[in-house]
């Protein structure tokens, strides 16, 4: 029997089993000399391209911005406050909390040492005002708030004699060293606050790129070796995806320079995972198709042409859905979400370009021998075992209703886990391993449960600052308020709430302040409310708004692409319903794991939206490969039930491998010390596995079995005369079985009576 390809066929006449491949076969003539040189020309072009891209991509880390403003909503009031603070005297400040503690109570000597040490720090780094100590009721903790000018704002140099303009984090680490030097035994000091939190985050972000790249390359390499079981073949996809990653970094660097695009470390890390995951998937699909074509063609060049013709429509649709989904993020108001749109799209398109140009060229110059020890020879039958997916297909044909209902109910039950998702992610819960700033926040929360230890920032016009201060002081939930810096037409008022930092009570105080300061006429408010807690409030509101806008856009964009590819409305709706259900189930599993298993006390509000975009755009890929192959089989004359089983059997192995690779690459995010990245990696990885092994294998196939020709409504396949139904065992009208292709020896798949291609 003719070898079945793991991807959609182009509709060509199948070679009858036993007919030798060779020059006598139409389309298998030896390639011309010019065609033989083309792969080398492509490789040389990529070498030249990377020679230019490598230096540019290497500079991407220099233009990444992890300033807190870049993670805030563009239009939010707290974002405006953060930007206006840059114009106040000293620019943006580095706000720190110096915490001295002794478990059995601070002694008079401890307090004297702490006061002297903090005074020295304040003098050395020009802190605003005189530092005032606040002693906890139990006498175990002494707190000193410090507000330092932005490093380098006045052109000064730090202790090392270097420019401080980009050294706010360095200042924090220097202060920690100075504060902890030669302390008496039992007396500890912690430096926390927003400035210290930013320094700790910056230290983590600084190591993410290298750690993530090494882990991703290691995972992809291991999986490729296991999949191909060849000492050399795995290297070609790895080289190609590495080239794609370097090109993507250069493209993003260019976007930053040309369009002033803001790129965060989180977004560049996600792009790296996307390039390696999606790029490796594309490579697996192309190599699998090429391997099959090598058994049909004597000349590798002809086999590659046939392979590219077969996979290109599906690869274009696959990358198109991901790119379209990511570009929908441009409609998000959250800076970190909208910035990911063009960054991720650049990565996906570079991955596609490498896999349809560089990888084919590398495969051609290495020839058949690169598949050693399982070299595909012309005229031989495929070695891969597709019996598993044939048996799965047979089970669907025997009990389609039971399988569909059971699958939907099971995934729906898992989706109920979303009711157990943790609340908003606090700064104190941002890291998987608490750094010093987080430990300091926890210590202060226990020592001062009756009040906030970090201010809510209110910016008032200078001419009305006194009246605003009175309004603020009288607002419910405010413990105290005092004016701070003035300049550029604004006065900064530091407001301390009675509620604990990041608590629901403090959030209510932020909302109360905004309500009391709002202009009844609907114009500009009397003052602006910002600070960390106000930012958290705005993030929650913006994430909710972005979900309402972006999710429908993603669904619409993906639906349009699927309709254009499949010439149907019902089939795309089935695919979308499946991936949305798998996303809900994966997020529900997050609710069952984040708190009870991982011990996370919060979930970033960014997670539902981002996992939806990835879950739908990436998950629908596997449905595309299955459904596209199903449509090709139907166009060749098979009824929909037979086409569904044939498509499942033919695409099963390679798509299962692709799903495992993509899930594994996103799982690499779970090795990073950031809760948000662990949560993102978990949900996307689980969602991809559910799409691969549950939705595609069972739900889509059983839905196609039950809907039959209605699956293609209102396209040409729906309007054709009904085909003879396939029996439950999966035998089609052309005599195929679950164990073999749907053609008999010598019978073309596009024989008489086959419909014209739509």
Short mmCIF file of C-alpha atoms in Angstrom, two decimals, residues 239-694:
data_model
loop_
_atom_site.label_atom_id
_atom_site.label_comp_id
_atom_site.label_asym_id
_atom_site.label_seq_id
_atom_site.Cartn_x
_atom_site.Cartn_y
_atom_site.Cartn_z
CA UNK A 239 20.47 24.80 14.29
CA UNK A 240 17.46 26.16 12.42
CA UNK A 241 15.51 27.14 15.51
CA UNK A 242 18.64 28.72 17.01
CA UNK A 243 19.06 30.80 13.86
CA UNK A 244 15.39 31.79 14.07
CA UNK A 245 15.82 32.88 17.70
CA UNK A 246 18.83 35.04 16.85
CA UNK A 247 17.02 36.62 13.92
CA UNK A 248 13.97 37.27 16.09
CA UNK A 249 16.06 39.06 18.71
CA UNK A 250 17.59 41.23 15.99
CA UNK A 251 14.15 42.04 14.56
CA UNK A 252 12.83 42.99 17.99
CA UNK A 253 15.89 45.13 18.61
CA UNK A 254 15.16 46.89 15.34
CA UNK A 255 11.53 47.45 16.38
CA UNK A 256 12.74 49.02 19.62
CA UNK A 257 15.07 51.38 17.79
CA UNK A 258 12.73 52.30 14.94
CA UNK A 259 9.33 52.40 16.63
CA UNK A 260 10.40 52.98 20.25
CA UNK A 261 8.77 49.69 21.21
CA UNK A 262 9.04 48.83 24.89
CA UNK A 263 10.32 45.30 25.52
CA UNK A 264 10.44 43.75 28.98
CA UNK A 265 12.53 40.79 30.04
CA UNK A 266 9.35 38.78 30.58
CA UNK A 267 8.24 39.38 27.02
CA UNK A 268 11.61 38.54 25.50
CA UNK A 269 11.69 35.36 27.58
CA UNK A 270 8.26 34.34 26.32
CA UNK A 271 9.42 35.06 22.76
CA UNK A 272 12.38 32.70 23.23
CA UNK A 273 10.07 29.92 24.36
CA UNK A 274 7.70 30.61 21.46
CA UNK A 275 10.49 30.44 18.87
CA UNK A 276 11.93 27.20 20.21
CA UNK A 277 8.56 25.56 20.86
CA UNK A 278 6.70 26.53 17.71
CA UNK A 279 9.82 26.35 15.52
CA UNK A 280 10.57 22.81 16.68
CA UNK A 281 6.95 21.84 16.02
CA UNK A 282 7.19 23.12 12.46
CA UNK A 283 10.45 21.24 12.04
CA UNK A 284 8.92 17.98 13.26
CA UNK A 285 6.06 18.29 10.80
CA UNK A 286 8.30 19.11 7.84
CA UNK A 287 10.85 16.38 8.61
CA UNK A 288 8.11 13.78 9.04
CA UNK A 289 6.60 14.69 5.69
CA UNK A 290 10.03 14.78 4.01
CA UNK A 291 10.88 11.35 5.41
CA UNK A 292 7.72 9.91 3.87
CA UNK A 293 8.38 11.58 0.54
CA UNK A 294 11.90 10.12 0.45
CA UNK A 295 10.22 6.72 0.28
CA UNK A 296 8.29 7.84 -2.79
CA UNK A 297 10.96 9.80 -4.65
CA UNK A 298 14.46 8.74 -5.68
CA UNK A 299 15.83 12.27 -5.58
CA UNK A 300 15.79 14.22 -2.28
CA UNK A 301 15.19 17.52 -4.09
CA UNK A 302 11.93 16.23 -5.53
CA UNK A 303 10.95 14.76 -2.18
CA UNK A 304 11.53 18.13 -0.51
CA UNK A 305 9.45 19.97 -3.11
CA UNK A 306 6.59 17.54 -2.50
CA UNK A 307 7.00 17.85 1.28
CA UNK A 308 6.93 21.65 1.20
CA UNK A 309 3.86 21.64 -1.03
CA UNK A 310 2.14 19.36 1.42
CA UNK A 311 2.97 21.14 4.66
CA UNK A 312 3.13 24.79 3.63
CA UNK A 313 -0.62 25.55 3.73
CA UNK A 314 -0.95 24.05 7.18
CA UNK A 315 2.21 25.77 8.46
CA UNK A 316 1.05 29.12 7.13
CA UNK A 317 -2.36 28.68 8.77
CA UNK A 318 -0.73 27.52 12.02
CA UNK A 319 1.70 30.43 12.25
CA UNK A 320 -1.03 32.78 11.07
CA UNK A 321 -3.34 31.87 13.94
CA UNK A 322 -0.59 32.41 16.50
CA UNK A 323 0.50 35.70 14.93
CA UNK A 324 -3.09 36.93 14.66
CA UNK A 325 -3.78 36.01 18.27
CA UNK A 326 -0.66 37.79 19.48
CA UNK A 327 -1.35 40.91 17.43
CA UNK A 328 -4.76 41.13 19.09
CA UNK A 329 -2.82 41.95 22.26
CA UNK A 330 -2.11 45.37 20.75
CA UNK A 331 -5.66 46.25 21.81
CA UNK A 332 -4.71 45.67 25.46
CA UNK A 333 -4.19 48.70 27.68
CA UNK A 334 -1.67 46.90 29.87
CA UNK A 335 1.80 47.79 28.59
CA UNK A 336 3.29 44.35 29.22
CA UNK A 337 0.44 42.69 27.29
CA UNK A 338 0.38 45.06 24.33
CA UNK A 339 4.17 44.92 24.04
CA UNK A 340 4.10 41.14 23.78
CA UNK A 341 2.02 41.33 20.59
CA UNK A 342 4.71 42.49 18.13
CA UNK A 343 7.49 40.73 20.06
CA UNK A 344 5.81 37.33 19.93
CA UNK A 345 4.72 37.83 16.32
CA UNK A 346 8.29 38.56 15.28
CA UNK A 347 9.39 35.33 16.95
CA UNK A 348 6.71 33.21 15.26
CA UNK A 349 7.38 34.62 11.79
CA UNK A 350 11.13 34.16 12.15
CA UNK A 351 10.56 30.56 13.25
CA UNK A 352 8.37 29.92 10.21
CA UNK A 353 10.90 31.51 7.86
CA UNK A 354 13.74 29.38 9.18
CA UNK A 355 11.75 26.15 9.01
CA UNK A 356 10.66 26.60 5.38
CA UNK A 357 14.02 27.85 4.07
CA UNK A 358 17.04 27.01 6.23
CA UNK A 359 15.90 23.62 7.49
CA UNK A 360 15.00 22.29 4.00
CA UNK A 361 18.37 23.49 2.74
CA UNK A 362 20.23 21.72 5.54
CA UNK A 363 18.27 18.53 4.97
CA UNK A 364 19.07 18.59 1.26
CA UNK A 365 22.82 19.14 1.59
CA UNK A 366 23.09 16.33 4.13
CA UNK A 367 21.00 13.94 2.04
CA UNK A 368 19.32 10.72 3.14
CA UNK A 369 22.25 9.68 5.31
CA UNK A 370 21.28 12.24 7.96
CA UNK A 371 18.43 9.86 8.92
CA UNK A 372 20.87 7.08 9.81
CA UNK A 373 20.37 4.47 11.17
CA UNK A 374 16.78 4.47 9.82
CA UNK A 375 17.42 5.78 6.33
CA UNK A 376 14.22 6.01 4.24
CA UNK A 377 14.85 4.19 0.94
CA UNK A 378 12.70 4.67 -2.18
CA UNK A 379 9.88 2.17 -2.39
CA UNK A 380 10.01 1.09 1.26
CA UNK A 381 7.11 1.16 3.67
CA UNK A 382 7.09 3.61 6.62
CA UNK A 383 8.64 2.23 9.80
CA UNK A 384 6.65 4.26 12.27
CA UNK A 385 3.99 2.51 14.34
CA UNK A 386 0.65 4.16 13.75
CA UNK A 387 -1.31 1.29 15.24
CA UNK A 388 -1.92 3.21 18.47
CA UNK A 389 -3.82 6.02 16.78
CA UNK A 390 -5.62 3.53 14.54
CA UNK A 391 -6.86 1.79 17.70
CA UNK A 392 -7.85 5.11 19.22
CA UNK A 393 -9.76 5.94 16.06
CA UNK A 394 -11.50 2.58 16.18
CA UNK A 395 -12.58 3.24 19.76
CA UNK A 396 -14.08 6.56 18.64
CA UNK A 397 -15.99 4.85 15.83
CA UNK A 398 -17.48 2.32 18.28
CA UNK A 399 -18.59 4.77 20.98
CA UNK A 400 -18.58 8.32 19.53
CA UNK A 401 -21.39 9.71 21.70
CA UNK A 402 -20.04 8.26 24.94
CA UNK A 403 -16.52 9.51 24.18
CA UNK A 404 -17.67 13.00 23.22
CA UNK A 405 -19.95 13.41 26.23
CA UNK A 406 -17.38 11.95 28.65
CA UNK A 407 -14.64 14.19 27.30
CA UNK A 408 -16.72 17.34 27.48
CA UNK A 409 -17.97 16.55 30.99
CA UNK A 410 -14.47 15.69 32.23
CA UNK A 411 -12.91 18.86 30.85
CA UNK A 412 -15.84 20.90 32.10
CA UNK A 413 -15.38 19.45 35.58
CA UNK A 414 -11.71 20.39 35.52
CA UNK A 415 -12.67 23.91 34.47
CA UNK A 416 -14.57 24.26 37.76
CA UNK A 417 -11.14 24.48 39.39
CA UNK A 418 -11.08 28.12 38.28
CA UNK A 419 -13.34 28.77 41.27
CA UNK A 420 -10.34 27.90 43.46
CA UNK A 421 -7.86 30.25 41.77
CA UNK A 422 -5.92 32.36 44.29
CA UNK A 423 -6.56 36.06 44.67
CA UNK A 424 -4.47 38.93 43.28
CA UNK A 425 -0.71 38.46 43.34
CA UNK A 426 0.95 40.74 45.88
CA UNK A 427 4.50 42.03 45.60
CA UNK A 428 5.35 39.87 48.61
CA UNK A 429 4.30 36.77 46.66
CA UNK A 430 6.01 37.69 43.37
CA UNK A 431 9.03 35.39 43.80
CA UNK A 432 9.03 31.64 44.33
CA UNK A 433 11.94 32.04 46.76
CA UNK A 434 11.43 35.19 48.87
CA UNK A 435 14.29 37.72 48.51
CA UNK A 436 15.24 40.20 51.23
CA UNK A 437 12.64 42.78 50.18
CA UNK A 438 9.85 40.21 50.52
CA UNK A 439 11.12 39.00 53.90
CA UNK A 440 11.20 42.63 55.06
CA UNK A 441 7.58 43.12 53.96
CA UNK A 442 6.47 40.01 55.84
CA UNK A 443 8.35 41.14 58.96
CA UNK A 444 6.71 44.57 58.84
CA UNK A 445 3.27 43.05 58.27
CA UNK A 446 3.63 41.05 61.48
CA UNK A 447 5.17 43.91 63.47
CA UNK A 448 2.74 46.64 62.36
CA UNK A 449 -0.61 44.90 61.71
CA UNK A 450 -2.49 48.06 62.59
CA UNK A 451 -1.13 50.30 59.79
CA UNK A 452 0.44 50.37 56.38
CA UNK A 453 4.19 50.76 56.24
CA UNK A 454 4.36 52.14 52.71
CA UNK A 455 2.62 55.28 51.46
CA UNK A 456 -0.15 55.81 48.98
CA UNK A 457 1.04 58.66 46.76
CA UNK A 458 -1.27 61.59 46.08
CA UNK A 459 -0.15 64.27 43.60
CA UNK A 460 -1.96 67.58 44.01
CA UNK A 461 -1.53 70.85 42.09
CA UNK A 462 0.74 73.12 44.13
CA UNK A 463 -1.88 75.86 44.45
CA UNK A 464 -4.51 73.50 45.91
CA UNK A 465 -2.21 71.16 47.86
CA UNK A 466 -3.31 72.44 51.27
CA UNK A 467 -6.99 71.80 50.57
CA UNK A 468 -6.22 68.39 49.08
CA UNK A 469 -4.25 67.49 52.21
CA UNK A 470 -7.30 68.27 54.34
CA UNK A 471 -9.56 66.16 52.12
CA UNK A 472 -7.12 63.28 52.16
CA UNK A 473 -6.70 63.36 55.94
CA UNK A 474 -10.48 63.13 56.39
CA UNK A 475 -10.91 60.17 54.03
CA UNK A 476 -12.04 56.88 55.53
CA UNK A 477 -9.18 54.45 55.99
CA UNK A 478 -6.42 57.09 56.16
CA UNK A 479 -4.18 56.92 59.25
CA UNK A 480 -1.97 59.92 58.45
CA UNK A 481 -0.94 62.18 55.58
CA UNK A 482 1.97 64.56 55.15
CA UNK A 483 3.20 66.71 52.24
CA UNK A 484 6.43 65.74 50.52
CA UNK A 485 8.28 67.12 47.54
CA UNK A 486 7.00 69.95 45.36
CA UNK A 487 7.98 70.95 41.84
CA UNK A 488 6.84 71.14 38.23
CA UNK A 489 3.46 72.40 39.46
CA UNK A 490 2.75 69.40 41.72
CA UNK A 491 3.02 68.56 45.41
CA UNK A 492 3.55 64.98 46.55
CA UNK A 493 1.50 63.89 49.57
CA UNK A 494 2.40 60.65 51.35
CA UNK A 495 -0.69 58.92 52.70
CA UNK A 496 -0.58 55.99 55.13
CA UNK A 497 -3.64 53.77 55.33
CA UNK A 498 -4.92 52.01 58.41
CA UNK A 499 -5.03 48.73 56.48
CA UNK A 500 -2.03 46.48 55.94
CA UNK A 501 -0.04 46.84 52.71
CA UNK A 502 -1.80 45.31 49.68
CA UNK A 503 -4.76 44.30 51.81
CA UNK A 504 -8.38 44.67 50.75
CA UNK A 505 -8.69 47.48 53.32
CA UNK A 506 -5.84 49.45 51.74
CA UNK A 507 -7.35 48.96 48.27
CA UNK A 508 -10.65 50.31 49.61
CA UNK A 509 -8.74 53.34 50.91
CA UNK A 510 -7.33 53.97 47.42
CA UNK A 511 -10.81 53.84 45.93
CA UNK A 512 -12.16 56.12 48.68
CA UNK A 513 -9.41 58.67 48.02
CA UNK A 514 -10.18 58.71 44.32
CA UNK A 515 -13.88 59.11 45.02
CA UNK A 516 -13.32 61.98 47.46
CA UNK A 517 -10.88 63.71 45.08
CA UNK A 518 -13.00 63.21 41.97
CA UNK A 519 -14.41 66.26 40.19
CA UNK A 520 -18.19 66.17 40.43
CA UNK A 521 -18.37 67.83 37.01
CA UNK A 522 -16.59 64.87 35.44
CA UNK A 523 -13.44 66.79 34.59
CA UNK A 524 -9.88 66.51 35.92
CA UNK A 525 -9.83 65.18 39.53
CA UNK A 526 -8.61 67.47 42.29
CA UNK A 527 -5.57 65.21 42.73
CA UNK A 528 -4.14 61.97 41.37
CA UNK A 529 -3.75 58.81 43.46
CA UNK A 530 -0.87 56.43 42.79
CA UNK A 531 1.68 54.22 44.52
CA UNK A 532 2.05 50.43 44.65
CA UNK A 533 -1.43 49.61 45.94
CA UNK A 534 -3.10 52.03 43.53
CA UNK A 535 -1.14 50.35 40.75
CA UNK A 536 -2.46 46.97 41.86
CA UNK A 537 -6.03 48.31 41.78
CA UNK A 538 -5.51 49.70 38.28
CA UNK A 539 -3.92 46.45 37.12
CA UNK A 540 -6.95 44.46 38.24
CA UNK A 541 -9.34 46.84 36.49
CA UNK A 542 -7.27 46.92 33.31
CA UNK A 543 -6.84 43.16 33.14
CA UNK A 544 -10.60 42.77 33.39
CA UNK A 545 -11.08 45.35 30.63
CA UNK A 546 -8.45 43.75 28.40
CA UNK A 547 -10.06 40.32 28.71
CA UNK A 548 -13.39 41.71 27.53
CA UNK A 549 -11.81 43.31 24.46
CA UNK A 550 -8.95 41.00 23.47
CA UNK A 551 -10.57 37.57 23.92
CA UNK A 552 -13.36 38.22 21.37
CA UNK A 553 -10.78 39.66 18.96
CA UNK A 554 -8.63 36.52 19.26
CA UNK A 555 -11.63 34.25 18.68
CA UNK A 556 -12.72 36.25 15.65
CA UNK A 557 -9.23 36.37 14.11
CA UNK A 558 -8.65 32.64 14.55
CA UNK A 559 -12.14 31.82 13.27
CA UNK A 560 -11.59 33.82 10.08
CA UNK A 561 -8.32 32.01 9.37
CA UNK A 562 -9.89 28.60 9.99
CA UNK A 563 -12.86 29.37 7.75
CA UNK A 564 -10.51 30.44 4.95
CA UNK A 565 -8.42 27.28 5.37
CA UNK A 566 -11.20 24.70 5.78
CA UNK A 567 -13.92 26.34 3.61
CA UNK A 568 -16.38 25.60 6.38
CA UNK A 569 -18.03 27.24 9.37
CA UNK A 570 -18.94 24.19 11.43
CA UNK A 571 -15.45 22.63 11.48
CA UNK A 572 -13.77 25.87 12.71
CA UNK A 573 -16.42 26.25 15.41
CA UNK A 574 -15.77 22.67 16.56
CA UNK A 575 -12.03 23.37 16.74
CA UNK A 576 -12.50 26.64 18.63
CA UNK A 577 -14.92 25.06 21.09
CA UNK A 578 -12.38 22.33 21.78
CA UNK A 579 -9.44 24.65 22.45
CA UNK A 580 -11.51 27.00 24.60
CA UNK A 581 -12.64 24.01 26.66
CA UNK A 582 -9.06 22.78 27.05
CA UNK A 583 -7.95 26.29 28.10
CA UNK A 584 -10.65 26.43 30.75
CA UNK A 585 -9.64 22.99 31.99
CA UNK A 586 -5.95 23.93 32.13
CA UNK A 587 -6.78 27.10 34.06
CA UNK A 588 -8.99 25.03 36.34
CA UNK A 589 -6.08 22.69 37.02
CA UNK A 590 -4.11 25.80 37.88
CA UNK A 591 -6.69 26.52 40.56
CA UNK A 592 -6.15 23.03 41.95
CA UNK A 593 -2.35 23.27 41.88
CA UNK A 594 -1.29 26.90 42.43
CA UNK A 595 -2.32 27.13 46.07
CA UNK A 596 -2.67 23.56 47.37
CA UNK A 597 0.41 22.13 45.63
CA UNK A 598 2.73 25.01 44.70
CA UNK A 599 1.89 27.09 47.74
CA UNK A 600 1.23 30.28 45.76
CA UNK A 601 -0.86 32.86 47.58
CA UNK A 602 -1.81 34.83 44.48
CA UNK A 603 -2.20 34.74 40.72
CA UNK A 604 -1.17 37.52 38.39
CA UNK A 605 -4.22 39.07 36.70
CA UNK A 606 -2.26 38.83 33.45
CA UNK A 607 -2.49 35.01 33.44
CA UNK A 608 -6.07 34.40 32.20
CA UNK A 609 -5.69 36.65 29.17
CA UNK A 610 -2.23 35.52 28.15
CA UNK A 611 -2.94 31.83 28.63
CA UNK A 612 -6.10 32.24 26.57
CA UNK A 613 -4.18 33.79 23.68
CA UNK A 614 -1.55 31.05 23.77
CA UNK A 615 -4.03 28.29 24.52
CA UNK A 616 -6.29 29.11 21.59
CA UNK A 617 -3.64 30.16 19.07
CA UNK A 618 -1.22 27.31 19.81
CA UNK A 619 -3.80 24.67 20.67
CA UNK A 620 -5.75 25.15 17.48
CA UNK A 621 -2.58 24.34 15.51
CA UNK A 622 -2.99 20.62 16.11
CA UNK A 623 -6.63 20.82 15.14
CA UNK A 624 -5.54 22.54 11.93
CA UNK A 625 -3.22 19.68 10.98
CA UNK A 626 -5.87 17.09 11.78
CA UNK A 627 -8.78 18.90 10.12
CA UNK A 628 -6.79 19.94 7.07
CA UNK A 629 -5.79 16.33 6.50
CA UNK A 630 -9.39 15.26 7.06
CA UNK A 631 -10.56 17.70 4.42
CA UNK A 632 -7.97 16.46 1.94
CA UNK A 633 -9.12 12.89 2.48
CA UNK A 634 -12.73 13.97 1.99
CA UNK A 635 -11.82 15.83 -1.20
CA UNK A 636 -10.18 12.63 -2.44
CA UNK A 637 -13.52 10.83 -2.21
CA UNK A 638 -13.69 9.43 1.32
CA UNK A 639 -16.75 10.00 3.45
CA UNK A 640 -16.19 12.21 6.50
CA UNK A 641 -16.11 9.32 8.96
CA UNK A 642 -13.40 7.51 7.02
CA UNK A 643 -11.54 10.79 6.49
CA UNK A 644 -11.59 11.47 10.22
CA UNK A 645 -10.06 8.10 11.12
CA UNK A 646 -7.48 8.32 8.35
CA UNK A 647 -6.47 11.82 9.42
CA UNK A 648 -6.14 10.75 13.04
CA UNK A 649 -4.00 7.77 12.15
CA UNK A 650 -1.83 9.71 9.69
CA UNK A 651 -1.21 12.76 11.90
CA UNK A 652 -1.18 11.04 15.28
CA UNK A 653 2.47 10.30 15.89
CA UNK A 654 4.05 13.48 14.60
CA UNK A 655 1.50 15.79 16.25
CA UNK A 656 1.85 13.93 19.55
CA UNK A 657 5.60 14.54 19.36
CA UNK A 658 5.02 18.19 18.49
CA UNK A 659 2.63 18.64 21.41
CA UNK A 660 5.10 17.12 23.85
CA UNK A 661 7.88 19.40 22.58
CA UNK A 662 5.75 22.53 22.83
CA UNK A 663 4.49 21.63 26.30
CA UNK A 664 8.05 20.86 27.44
CA UNK A 665 9.39 24.19 26.20
CA UNK A 666 6.69 26.13 28.04
CA UNK A 667 7.37 24.00 31.11
CA UNK A 668 10.87 25.50 31.13
CA UNK A 669 9.22 28.72 32.33
CA UNK A 670 8.37 26.86 35.53
CA UNK A 671 12.07 26.69 36.41
CA UNK A 672 12.26 30.49 36.74
CA UNK A 673 11.99 32.04 40.22
CA UNK A 674 8.97 34.17 39.28
CA UNK A 675 5.48 33.08 40.27
CA UNK A 676 3.90 34.65 37.18
CA UNK A 677 6.19 32.67 34.85
CA UNK A 678 5.53 29.41 36.72
CA UNK A 679 1.79 29.99 36.45
CA UNK A 680 2.03 30.88 32.76
CA UNK A 681 4.20 27.87 31.93
CA UNK A 682 1.95 25.47 33.84
CA UNK A 683 -1.35 26.54 32.27
CA UNK A 684 -0.03 26.71 28.69
CA UNK A 685 1.83 23.38 28.96
CA UNK A 686 -1.19 21.58 30.41
CA UNK A 687 -3.47 23.17 27.84
CA UNK A 688 -1.24 22.04 24.96
CA UNK A 689 -1.21 18.47 26.27
CA UNK A 690 -4.99 18.45 26.64
CA UNK A 691 -5.34 19.76 23.08
CA UNK A 692 -2.93 17.16 21.76
CA UNK A 693 -4.16 14.03 23.50
CA UNK A 694 -7.79 14.75 24.42
#
